[in-house]
Coordinates of C-alpha atoms and ligand atoms in Angstrom, one line a residue:
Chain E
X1 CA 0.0 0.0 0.0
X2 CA 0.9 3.7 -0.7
X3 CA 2.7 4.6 2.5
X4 CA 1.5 8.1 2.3
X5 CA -2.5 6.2 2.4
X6 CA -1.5 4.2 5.0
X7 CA 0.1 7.5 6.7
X8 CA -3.6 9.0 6.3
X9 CA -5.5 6.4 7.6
X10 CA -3.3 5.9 10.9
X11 CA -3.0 10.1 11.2
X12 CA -6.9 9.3 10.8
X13 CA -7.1 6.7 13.6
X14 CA -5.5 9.0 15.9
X15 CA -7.8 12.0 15.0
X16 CA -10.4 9.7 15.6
X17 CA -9.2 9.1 19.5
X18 CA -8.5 13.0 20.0
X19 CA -11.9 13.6 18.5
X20 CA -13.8 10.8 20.7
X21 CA -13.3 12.2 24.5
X22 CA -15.3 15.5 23.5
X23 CA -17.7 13.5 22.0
X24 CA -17.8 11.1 25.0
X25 CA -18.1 14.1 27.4
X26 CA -20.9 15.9 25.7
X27 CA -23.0 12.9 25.2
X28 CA -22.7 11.6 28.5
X29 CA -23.8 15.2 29.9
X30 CA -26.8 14.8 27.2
X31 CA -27.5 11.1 28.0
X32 CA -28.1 12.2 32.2
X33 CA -28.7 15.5 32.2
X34 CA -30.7 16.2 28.9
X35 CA -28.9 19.6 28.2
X36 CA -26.8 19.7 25.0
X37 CA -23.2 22.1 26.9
X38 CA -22.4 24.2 23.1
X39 CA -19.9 25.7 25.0
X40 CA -17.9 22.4 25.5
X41 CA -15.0 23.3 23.1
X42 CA -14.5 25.8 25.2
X43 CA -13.8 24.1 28.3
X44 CA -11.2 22.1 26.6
X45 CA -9.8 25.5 25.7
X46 CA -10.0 27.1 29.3
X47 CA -8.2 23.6 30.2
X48 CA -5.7 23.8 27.2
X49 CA -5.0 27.7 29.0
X50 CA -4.4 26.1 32.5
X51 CA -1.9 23.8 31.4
X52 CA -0.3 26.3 28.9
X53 CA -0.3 28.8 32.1
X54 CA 0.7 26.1 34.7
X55 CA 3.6 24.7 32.6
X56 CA 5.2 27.8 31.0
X57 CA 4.1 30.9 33.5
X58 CA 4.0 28.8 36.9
X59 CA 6.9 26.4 36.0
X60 CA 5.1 23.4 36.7
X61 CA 5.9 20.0 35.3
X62 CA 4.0 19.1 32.5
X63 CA 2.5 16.0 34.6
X64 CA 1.1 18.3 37.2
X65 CA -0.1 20.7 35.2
X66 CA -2.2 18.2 33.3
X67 CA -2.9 16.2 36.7
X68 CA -4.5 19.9 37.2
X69 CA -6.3 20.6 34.3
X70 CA -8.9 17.6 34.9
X71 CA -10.1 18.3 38.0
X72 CA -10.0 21.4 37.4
X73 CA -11.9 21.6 34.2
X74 CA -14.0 19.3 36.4
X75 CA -15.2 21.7 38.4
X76 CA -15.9 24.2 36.1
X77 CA -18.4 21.4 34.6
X78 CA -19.9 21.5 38.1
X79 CA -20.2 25.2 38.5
X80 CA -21.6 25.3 34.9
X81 CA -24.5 23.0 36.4
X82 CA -25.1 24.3 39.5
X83 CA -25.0 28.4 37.9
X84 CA -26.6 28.0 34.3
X85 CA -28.0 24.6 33.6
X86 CA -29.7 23.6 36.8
X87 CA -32.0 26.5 37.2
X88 CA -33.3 26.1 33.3
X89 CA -33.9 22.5 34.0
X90 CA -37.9 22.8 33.4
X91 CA -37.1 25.2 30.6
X92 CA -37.3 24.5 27.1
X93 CA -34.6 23.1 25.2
X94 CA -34.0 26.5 22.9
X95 CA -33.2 27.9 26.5
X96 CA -31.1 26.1 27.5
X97 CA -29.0 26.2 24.2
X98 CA -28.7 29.9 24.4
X99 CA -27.7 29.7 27.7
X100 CA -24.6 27.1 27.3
X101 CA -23.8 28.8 24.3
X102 CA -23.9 32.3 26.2
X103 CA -21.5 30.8 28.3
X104 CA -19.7 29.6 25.2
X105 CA -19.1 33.8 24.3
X106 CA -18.3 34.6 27.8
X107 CA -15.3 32.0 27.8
X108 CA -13.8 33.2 24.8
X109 CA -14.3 36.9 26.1
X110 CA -12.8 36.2 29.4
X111 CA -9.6 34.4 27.7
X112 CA -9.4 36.9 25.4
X113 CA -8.9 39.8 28.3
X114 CA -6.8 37.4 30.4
X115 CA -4.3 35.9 27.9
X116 CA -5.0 38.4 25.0
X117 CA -5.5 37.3 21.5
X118 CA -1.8 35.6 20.7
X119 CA -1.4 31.7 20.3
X120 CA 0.4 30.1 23.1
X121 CA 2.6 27.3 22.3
X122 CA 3.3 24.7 25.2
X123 CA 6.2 23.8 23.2
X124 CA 6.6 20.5 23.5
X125 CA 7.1 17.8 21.1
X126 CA 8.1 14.1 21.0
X127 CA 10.2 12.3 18.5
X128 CA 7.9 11.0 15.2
X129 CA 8.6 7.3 15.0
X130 CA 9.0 5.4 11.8
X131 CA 7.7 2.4 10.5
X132 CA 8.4 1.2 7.4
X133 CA 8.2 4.6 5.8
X134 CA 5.4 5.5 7.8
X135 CA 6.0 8.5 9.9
X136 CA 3.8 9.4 12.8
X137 CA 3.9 12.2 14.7
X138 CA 5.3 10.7 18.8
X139 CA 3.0 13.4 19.9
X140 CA -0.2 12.5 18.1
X141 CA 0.3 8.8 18.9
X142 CA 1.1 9.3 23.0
X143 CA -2.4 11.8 22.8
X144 CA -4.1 8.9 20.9
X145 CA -3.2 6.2 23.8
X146 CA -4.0 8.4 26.6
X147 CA -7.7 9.2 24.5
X148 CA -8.0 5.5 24.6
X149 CA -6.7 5.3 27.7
X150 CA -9.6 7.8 29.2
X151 CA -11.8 6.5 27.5
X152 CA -11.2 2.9 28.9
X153 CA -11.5 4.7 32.4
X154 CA -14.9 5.7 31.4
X155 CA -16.0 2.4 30.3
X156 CA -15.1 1.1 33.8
X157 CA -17.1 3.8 35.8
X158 CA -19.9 3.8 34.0
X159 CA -19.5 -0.7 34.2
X160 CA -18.6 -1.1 37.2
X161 CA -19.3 1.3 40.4
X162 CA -22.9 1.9 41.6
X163 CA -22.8 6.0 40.3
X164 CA -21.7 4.7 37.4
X165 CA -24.6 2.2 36.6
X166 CA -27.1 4.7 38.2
X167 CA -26.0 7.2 34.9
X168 CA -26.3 4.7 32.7
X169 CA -29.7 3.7 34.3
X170 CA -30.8 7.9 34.4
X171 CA -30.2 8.2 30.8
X172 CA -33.2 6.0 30.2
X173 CA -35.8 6.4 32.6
X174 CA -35.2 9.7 35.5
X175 CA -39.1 9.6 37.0
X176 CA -38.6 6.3 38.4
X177 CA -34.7 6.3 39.9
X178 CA -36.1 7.9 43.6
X179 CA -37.4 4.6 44.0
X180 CA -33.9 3.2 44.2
X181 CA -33.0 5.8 46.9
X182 CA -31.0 7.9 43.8
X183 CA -31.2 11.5 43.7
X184 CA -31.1 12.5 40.4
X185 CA -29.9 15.8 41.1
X186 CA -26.9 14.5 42.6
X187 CA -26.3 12.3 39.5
X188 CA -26.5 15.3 37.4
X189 CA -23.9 16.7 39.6
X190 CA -21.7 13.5 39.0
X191 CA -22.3 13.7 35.3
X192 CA -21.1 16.9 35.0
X193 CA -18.3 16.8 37.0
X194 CA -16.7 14.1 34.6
X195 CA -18.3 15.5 31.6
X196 CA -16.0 18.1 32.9
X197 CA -13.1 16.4 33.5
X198 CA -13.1 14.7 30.1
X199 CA -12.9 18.2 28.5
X200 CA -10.1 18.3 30.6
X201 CA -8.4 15.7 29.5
X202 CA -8.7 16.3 25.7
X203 CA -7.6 19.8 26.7
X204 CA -4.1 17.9 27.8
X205 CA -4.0 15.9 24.4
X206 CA -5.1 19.2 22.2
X207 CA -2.8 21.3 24.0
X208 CA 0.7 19.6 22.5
X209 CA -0.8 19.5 19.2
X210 CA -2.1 22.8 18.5
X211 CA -1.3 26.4 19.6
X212 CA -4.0 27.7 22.3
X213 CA -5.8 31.2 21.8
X214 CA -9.4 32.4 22.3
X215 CA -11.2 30.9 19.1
X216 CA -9.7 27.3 19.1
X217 CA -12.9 25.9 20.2
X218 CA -14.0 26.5 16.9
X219 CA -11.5 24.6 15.4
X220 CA -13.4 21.3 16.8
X221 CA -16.4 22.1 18.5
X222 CA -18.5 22.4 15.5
X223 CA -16.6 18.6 14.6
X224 CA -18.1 17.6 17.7
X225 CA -21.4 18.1 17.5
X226 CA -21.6 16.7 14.1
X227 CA -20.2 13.4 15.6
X228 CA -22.2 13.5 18.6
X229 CA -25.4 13.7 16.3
X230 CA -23.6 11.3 13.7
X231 CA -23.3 8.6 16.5
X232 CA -27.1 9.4 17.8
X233 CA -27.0 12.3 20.7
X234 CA -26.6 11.1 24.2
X235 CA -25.2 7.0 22.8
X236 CA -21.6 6.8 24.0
X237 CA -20.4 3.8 21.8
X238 CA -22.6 5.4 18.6
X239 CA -20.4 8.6 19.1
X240 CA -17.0 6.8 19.7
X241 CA -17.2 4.8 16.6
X242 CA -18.9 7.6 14.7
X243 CA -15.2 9.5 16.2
X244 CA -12.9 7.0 14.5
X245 CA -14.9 7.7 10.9
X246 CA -14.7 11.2 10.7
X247 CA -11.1 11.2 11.7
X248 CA -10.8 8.8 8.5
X249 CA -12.8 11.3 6.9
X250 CA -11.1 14.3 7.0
X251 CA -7.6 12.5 7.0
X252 CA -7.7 10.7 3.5
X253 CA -9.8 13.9 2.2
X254 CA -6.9 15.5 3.0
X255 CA -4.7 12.7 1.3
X256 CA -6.9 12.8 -1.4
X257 CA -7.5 16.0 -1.6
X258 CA -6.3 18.9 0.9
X259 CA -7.2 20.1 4.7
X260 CA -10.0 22.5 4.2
X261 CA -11.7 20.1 1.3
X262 CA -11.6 17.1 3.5
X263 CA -13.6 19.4 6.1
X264 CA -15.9 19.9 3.3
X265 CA -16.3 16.3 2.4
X266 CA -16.6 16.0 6.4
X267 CA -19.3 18.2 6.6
X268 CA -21.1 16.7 3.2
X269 CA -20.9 13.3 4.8
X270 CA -22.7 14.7 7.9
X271 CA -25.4 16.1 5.9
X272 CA -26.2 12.9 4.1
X273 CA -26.3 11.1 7.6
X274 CA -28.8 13.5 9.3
X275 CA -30.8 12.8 5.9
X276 CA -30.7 9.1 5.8
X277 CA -30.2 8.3 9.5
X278 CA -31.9 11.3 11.6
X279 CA -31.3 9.8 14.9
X280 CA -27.7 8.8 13.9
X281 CA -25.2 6.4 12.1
X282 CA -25.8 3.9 14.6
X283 CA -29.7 3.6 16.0
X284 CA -31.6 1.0 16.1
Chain C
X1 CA -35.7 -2.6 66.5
X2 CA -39.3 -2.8 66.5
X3 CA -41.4 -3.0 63.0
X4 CA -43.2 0.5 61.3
X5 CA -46.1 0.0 60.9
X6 CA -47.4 2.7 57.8
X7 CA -50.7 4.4 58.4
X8 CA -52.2 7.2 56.2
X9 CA -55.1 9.1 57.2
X10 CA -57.4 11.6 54.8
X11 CA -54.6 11.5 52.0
X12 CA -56.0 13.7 49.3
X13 CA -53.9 13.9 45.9
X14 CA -53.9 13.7 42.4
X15 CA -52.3 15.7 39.4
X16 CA -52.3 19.3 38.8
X17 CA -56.0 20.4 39.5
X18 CA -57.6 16.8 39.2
X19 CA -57.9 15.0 42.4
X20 CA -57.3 11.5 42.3
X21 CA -57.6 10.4 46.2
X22 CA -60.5 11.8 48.4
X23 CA -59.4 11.1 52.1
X24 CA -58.1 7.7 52.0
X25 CA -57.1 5.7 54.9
X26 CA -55.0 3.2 55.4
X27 CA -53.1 1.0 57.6
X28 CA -51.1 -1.9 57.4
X29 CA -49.2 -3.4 60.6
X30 CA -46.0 -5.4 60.1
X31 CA -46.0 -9.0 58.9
X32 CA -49.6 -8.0 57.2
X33 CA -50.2 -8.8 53.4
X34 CA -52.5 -5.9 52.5
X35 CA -54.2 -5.5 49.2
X36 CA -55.8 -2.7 47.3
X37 CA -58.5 -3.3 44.6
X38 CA -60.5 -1.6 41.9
X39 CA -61.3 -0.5 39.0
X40 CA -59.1 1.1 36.3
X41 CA -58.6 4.5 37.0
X42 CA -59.9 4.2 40.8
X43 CA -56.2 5.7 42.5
X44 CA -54.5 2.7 43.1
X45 CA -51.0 3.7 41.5
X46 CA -51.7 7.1 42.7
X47 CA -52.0 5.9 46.2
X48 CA -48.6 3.8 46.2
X49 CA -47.1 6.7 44.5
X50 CA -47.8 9.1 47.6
X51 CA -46.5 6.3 49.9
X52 CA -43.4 6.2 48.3
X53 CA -43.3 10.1 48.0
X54 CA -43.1 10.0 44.4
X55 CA -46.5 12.7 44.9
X56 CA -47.1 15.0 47.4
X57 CA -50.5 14.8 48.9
X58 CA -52.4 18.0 49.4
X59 CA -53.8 17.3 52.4
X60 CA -53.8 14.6 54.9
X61 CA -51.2 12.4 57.1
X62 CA -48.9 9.7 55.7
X63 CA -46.3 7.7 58.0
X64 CA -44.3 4.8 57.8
X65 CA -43.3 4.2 61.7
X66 CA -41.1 7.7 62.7
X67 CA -40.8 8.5 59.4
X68 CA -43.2 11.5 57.7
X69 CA -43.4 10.7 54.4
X70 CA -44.8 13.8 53.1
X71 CA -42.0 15.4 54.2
X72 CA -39.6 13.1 53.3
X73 CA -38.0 13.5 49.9
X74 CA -38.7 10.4 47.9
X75 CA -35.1 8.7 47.3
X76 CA -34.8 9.2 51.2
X77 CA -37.7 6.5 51.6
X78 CA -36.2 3.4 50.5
X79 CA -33.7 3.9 53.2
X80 CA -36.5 3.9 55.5
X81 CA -37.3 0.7 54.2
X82 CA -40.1 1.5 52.2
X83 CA -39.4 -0.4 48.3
X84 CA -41.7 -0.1 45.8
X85 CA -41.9 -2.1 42.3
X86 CA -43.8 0.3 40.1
X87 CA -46.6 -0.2 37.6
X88 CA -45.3 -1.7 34.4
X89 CA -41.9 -2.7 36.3
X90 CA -40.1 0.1 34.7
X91 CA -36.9 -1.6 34.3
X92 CA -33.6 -1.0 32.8
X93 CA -34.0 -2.8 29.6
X94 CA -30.5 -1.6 28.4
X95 CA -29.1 -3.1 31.5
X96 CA -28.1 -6.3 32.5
X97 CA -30.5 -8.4 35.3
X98 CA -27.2 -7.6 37.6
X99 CA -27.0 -4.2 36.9
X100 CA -30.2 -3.5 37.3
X101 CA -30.3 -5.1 41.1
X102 CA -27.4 -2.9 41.4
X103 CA -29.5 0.1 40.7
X104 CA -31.7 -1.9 43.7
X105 CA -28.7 -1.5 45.8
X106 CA -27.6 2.2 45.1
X107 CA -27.8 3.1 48.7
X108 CA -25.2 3.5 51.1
X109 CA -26.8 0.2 53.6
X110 CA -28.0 -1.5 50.5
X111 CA -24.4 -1.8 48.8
X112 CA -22.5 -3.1 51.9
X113 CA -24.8 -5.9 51.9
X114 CA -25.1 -6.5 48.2
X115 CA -23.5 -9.8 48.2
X116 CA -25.9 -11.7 50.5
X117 CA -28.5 -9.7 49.0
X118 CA -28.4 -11.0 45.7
X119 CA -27.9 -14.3 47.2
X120 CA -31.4 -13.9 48.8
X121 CA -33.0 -12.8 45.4
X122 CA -31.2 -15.7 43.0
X123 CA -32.7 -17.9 45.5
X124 CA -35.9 -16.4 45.3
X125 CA -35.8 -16.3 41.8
X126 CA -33.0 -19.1 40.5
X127 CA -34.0 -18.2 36.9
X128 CA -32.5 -14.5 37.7
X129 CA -29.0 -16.0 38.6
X130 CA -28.5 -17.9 35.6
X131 CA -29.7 -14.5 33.7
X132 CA -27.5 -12.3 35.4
X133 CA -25.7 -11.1 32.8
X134 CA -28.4 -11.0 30.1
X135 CA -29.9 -7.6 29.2
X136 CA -33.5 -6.8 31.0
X137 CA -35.2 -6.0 28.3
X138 CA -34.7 -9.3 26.3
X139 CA -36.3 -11.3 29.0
X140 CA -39.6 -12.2 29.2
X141 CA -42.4 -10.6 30.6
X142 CA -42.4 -12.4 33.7
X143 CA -38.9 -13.1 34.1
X144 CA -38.8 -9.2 34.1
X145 CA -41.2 -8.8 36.4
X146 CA -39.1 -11.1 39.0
X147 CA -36.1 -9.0 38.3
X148 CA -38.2 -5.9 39.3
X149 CA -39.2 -7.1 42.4
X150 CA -35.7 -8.7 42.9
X151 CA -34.3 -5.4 42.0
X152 CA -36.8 -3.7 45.0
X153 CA -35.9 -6.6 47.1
X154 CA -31.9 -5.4 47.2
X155 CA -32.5 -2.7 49.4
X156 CA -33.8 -4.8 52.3
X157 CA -37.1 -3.2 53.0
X158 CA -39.5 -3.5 55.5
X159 CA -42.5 -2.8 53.2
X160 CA -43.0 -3.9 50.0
X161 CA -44.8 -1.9 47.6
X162 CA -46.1 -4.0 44.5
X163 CA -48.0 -2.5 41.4
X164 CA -50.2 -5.0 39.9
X165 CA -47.4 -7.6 39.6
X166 CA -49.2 -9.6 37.5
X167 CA -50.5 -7.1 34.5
X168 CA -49.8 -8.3 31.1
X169 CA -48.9 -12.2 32.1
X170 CA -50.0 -15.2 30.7
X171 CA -52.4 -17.2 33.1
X172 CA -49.5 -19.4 34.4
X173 CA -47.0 -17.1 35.0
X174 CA -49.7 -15.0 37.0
X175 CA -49.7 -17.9 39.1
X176 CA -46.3 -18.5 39.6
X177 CA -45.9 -14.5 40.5
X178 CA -48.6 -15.0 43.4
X179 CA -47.1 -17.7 44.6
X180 CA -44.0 -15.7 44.8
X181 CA -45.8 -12.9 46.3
X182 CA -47.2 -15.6 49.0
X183 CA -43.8 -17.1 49.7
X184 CA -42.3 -13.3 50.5
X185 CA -44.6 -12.4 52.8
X186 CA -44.6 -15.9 54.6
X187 CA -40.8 -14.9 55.3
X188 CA -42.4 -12.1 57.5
X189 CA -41.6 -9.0 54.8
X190 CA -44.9 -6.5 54.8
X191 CA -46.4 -6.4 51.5
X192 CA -48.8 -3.6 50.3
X193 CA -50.1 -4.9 46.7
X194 CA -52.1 -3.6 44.5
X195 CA -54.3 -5.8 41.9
X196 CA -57.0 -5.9 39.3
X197 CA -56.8 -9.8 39.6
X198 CA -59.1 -10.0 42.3
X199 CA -60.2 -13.2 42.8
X200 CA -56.5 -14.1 43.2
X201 CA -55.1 -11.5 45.0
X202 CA -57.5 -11.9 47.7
X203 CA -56.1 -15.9 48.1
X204 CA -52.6 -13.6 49.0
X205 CA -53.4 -11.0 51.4
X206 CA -54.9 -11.0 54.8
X207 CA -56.8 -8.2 54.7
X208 CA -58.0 -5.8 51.1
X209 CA -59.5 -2.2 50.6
X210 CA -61.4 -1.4 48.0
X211 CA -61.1 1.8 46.2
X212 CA -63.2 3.0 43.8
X213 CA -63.0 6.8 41.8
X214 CA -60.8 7.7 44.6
X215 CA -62.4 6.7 47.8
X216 CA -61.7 3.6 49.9
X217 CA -65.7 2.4 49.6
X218 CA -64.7 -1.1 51.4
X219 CA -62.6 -2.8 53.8
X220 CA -62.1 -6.4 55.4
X221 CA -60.5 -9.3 55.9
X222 CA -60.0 -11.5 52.5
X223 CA -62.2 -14.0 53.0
X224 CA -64.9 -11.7 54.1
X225 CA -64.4 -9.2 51.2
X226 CA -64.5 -12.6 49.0
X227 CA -68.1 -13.4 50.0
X228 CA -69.5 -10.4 50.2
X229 CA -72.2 -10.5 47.1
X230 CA -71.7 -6.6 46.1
X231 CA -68.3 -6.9 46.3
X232 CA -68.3 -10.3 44.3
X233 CA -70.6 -8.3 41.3
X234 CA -69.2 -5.3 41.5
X235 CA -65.5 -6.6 41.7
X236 CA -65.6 -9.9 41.1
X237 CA -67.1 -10.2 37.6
X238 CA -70.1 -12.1 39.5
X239 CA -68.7 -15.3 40.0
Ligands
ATP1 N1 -49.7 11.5 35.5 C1 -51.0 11.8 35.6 N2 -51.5 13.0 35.2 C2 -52.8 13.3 35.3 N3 -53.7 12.4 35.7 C3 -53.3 11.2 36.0 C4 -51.9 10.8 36.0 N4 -51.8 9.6 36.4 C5 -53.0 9.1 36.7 N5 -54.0 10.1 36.5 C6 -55.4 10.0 36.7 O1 -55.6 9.8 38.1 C7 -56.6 8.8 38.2 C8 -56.1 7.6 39.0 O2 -55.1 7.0 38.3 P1 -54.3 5.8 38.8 O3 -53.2 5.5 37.8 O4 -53.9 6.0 40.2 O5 -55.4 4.6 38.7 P2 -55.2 3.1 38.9 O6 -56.2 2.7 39.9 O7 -53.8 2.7 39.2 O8 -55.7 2.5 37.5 P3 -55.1 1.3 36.7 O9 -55.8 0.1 37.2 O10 -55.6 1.5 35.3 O11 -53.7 1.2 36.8 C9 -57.1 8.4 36.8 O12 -58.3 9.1 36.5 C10 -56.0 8.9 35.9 O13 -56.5 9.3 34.7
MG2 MG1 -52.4 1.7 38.2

């Protein structure tokens, strides 16, 4: 095979994993809560700012600042609850759109007066590896196992501990979980906190790849929606897999083609999907 | 510690501005087997519903031993000891029989003691622990409805709350659900149940009310309420 294919088609693999967590995060948030967060990209880019700001300004090791950025981009999930979804809970959806996507203009406003409007470079960058011809970027593969690697950690909460269950429980029927002693505002509470803390960990795997400034969630939020809805809103292993084909998308149209065509083709591919399959790729 | 008893006195409730309970009363002591009969539409769900604080009622008194339920909120009741298998089971289909007795055992007592609970409910219902691992939903009707109370069983409650168990079963399966329902309570557990399948329910319970467009219009012992002629036509179909 065409090495530079083959190139593609791995660079689209690992898109694919970068691309799942925000996917992950956003339908798991939809799947409990019921409340689509628009501004999600940009709680990957406030987290992308506190590990830019922890490691460069504050001297931190990179470990700790990305050991920071998660819970910390946790908690700002949590406050985004508590402050701006909770109290539109019984409102209609259109509400609560303009509301997280408010918040979506107020993050980019606030990191523009804080950091200004310059791209920050962590500045890091691991050796590409070779294999038989095939270069890959050392960054972009270490980002891909860790996106795995998250993702794996979400698979065993939401398997295995009692929370975990009771989300995956919510996401179907919320009237009837008091019977089972669950709260489901707590749960929310849960759900947002590591809806939170996913954004913060693809802000650690975005951060080494691309520079950080104000308007980078719009580099991939957009992306992220489309797979959300491609995979069927609020269905975790619809949206994972429906990650892994638009990174294959848009890395062979850019094989084939170039970068902003293979968005095109991306985009044209959604369209078709919303047309053929409203409630996603992958519904039953 | 001794046994609640649950007692509710002139509960009035209902949805929005339609009243669905006018001043119901109610008590059942513990180790009873108490049923609830009627017609469709009489207030039967409604009335489990306000004992298990899934409704507020607007007016009237509702205890379960200490506990007030009306001002209890409702996923602080089952750790009162009050479980309740709702109308239509309302299981997780998407979840496996284990999971969904996990859900059963969400609270804080429930989960130290899941092992030996779930030992209790596969030997209740040995047909659940060979399924453990098979998704709810793809059982049938009455395996699901074992799961459901299996699932209320995990919290170890004192009351049991059951929703006509035995809706939408085949004739056999009916059976084998009362029978279930009669071996639970001869363990000592109080069960509250409500039915449409009178004549059977009755052969359950020690004691039934009647309730009928909201208001309890009988009460007795089962045996009485079983040869009492109005009841029998009006309840009974006649036979
Ligand atoms: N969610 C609801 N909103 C409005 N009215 C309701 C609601 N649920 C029940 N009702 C009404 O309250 C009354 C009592 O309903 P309930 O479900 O308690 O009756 P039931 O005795 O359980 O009937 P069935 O045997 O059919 O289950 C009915 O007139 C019903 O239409
Ligand atoms: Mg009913």
């Amino acid at each position: 095979m065409d090495p530079f294919l083959l190139e593609a088609l791995v660079n689209g693999i690992l898109l694919g994993g970068v691309f799942a967590l925000p996917v992950l995060g956003c339908n798991l948030v939809f799947g409990v809560v019921d409340v689509v967060w628009l501004c999600y990209a940009e709680l990957v880019m406030v987290g992308m700012y506190a590990v830019w700001f922890l490691h460069t300004q504050q001297a931190w090791p990179l470990y700790l600042a990305f050991a920071a950025a998660l819970p910390l981009v946790g908690l700002l999930g949590v406050l985004l609850h508590l402050i701006v979804v909770k109290p539109l809970l019984g409102a209609p959806p259109i509400n609560q759109l303009l509301a997280t996507g408010g918040v979506l203009f107020v993050l980019q406003g606030g990191a523009m007066l804080v950091f200004g409007t310059d791209f920050r470079s962590l500045g890091v960058e691991l050796p590409p590896m070779e294999w038989h011809d095939v270069f890959v970027s050392g960054t972009k593969l270490a980002a891909f196992c860790a996106a795995l690697a998250g993702a794996a950690a979400l698979w065993a909460f939401l398997k295995f501990t009692y929370i975990g269950i009771a989300i995956r429980a919510i996401a179907r029927d919320r009237e009837v979980m008091p019977l089972m002693g669950v709260d489901p505002r707590r749960v929310y509470v849960v759900a947002s906190a590591v809806g939170g803390a996913l954004a913060g960990l693809a802000a650690c795997l975005l951060v080494v790849q691309l520079d950080v400034h104000p308007f980078i969630g719009l580099s991939f939020g957009p992306i992220t929606f489309m797979i959300c809805v491609m995979g069927g809103l609020g269905n975790m292993l619809g949206g994972f897999l429906a990650a892994f084909l638009m990174g294959l998308i848009v890395s062979t149209g850019s094989f084939w083609w170039n970068t902003e065509m293979s968005y095109v083709i991306a985009f044209a591919f959604f369209i078709a999907v919303i047309f053929g399959r409203p409630r996603g790729l992958f519904a039953r | 510690m001794e046994e609640p008893a649950l007692v509710l006195e002139g509960i009035r409730a209902g949805y929005g501005d339609f009243q669905a309970l006018f001043d119901v009363g109610l008590r059942v002591t513990p180790g009873e087997a108490v049923g609830v009969v009627g017609p469709n539409g009489a207030g039967k769900t409604t009335l489990l519903r306000v004992i298990s604080g899934m409704i507020r009622p607007t007016r009237g008194t509702a205890r379960f031993g200490e506990v007030d339920i009306a001002a209890t909120p409702a996923h602080e009741l089952p750790a009162s000891g009050i479980a309740h298998v709702p109308e239509n089971r309302r299981l997780f289909p998407h979840l496996t029989v284990e999971e969904n007795l996990k859900v059963g055992a969400f609270i804080p007592s429930a989960r130290k003691r899941f092992a030996e609970r779930s030992e209790y409910v596969f030997n209740l219902f040995p047909k659940m622990a060979q399924r453990r691992h098979q998704l709810a939903g793809t059982m049938s009707g009455g395996e699901q409805q074992m799961c459901a109370i299996g699932r209320a069983l995990m919290s170890s409650p004192r009351i049991l709350l059951l929703d006509e168990p035995s809706a939408g079963l085949a004739p056999i399966v009916v059976a084998q659900v009362f029978e279930l329902v009669k071996r639970i309570r001869d363990e000592g557990l109080t069960v509250l149940i409500v039915e449409q399948n009178v004549a059977q329910v009755l052969r359950v319970v020690d004691r039934a009310y009647v309730l009928d467009a909201g208001r309890v219009v009988a009460e007795g012992a089962s045996a009485d309420l079983a040869a009492d002629p109005a009841i029998r036509n009006s309840y009974l179909g006649g036979h």
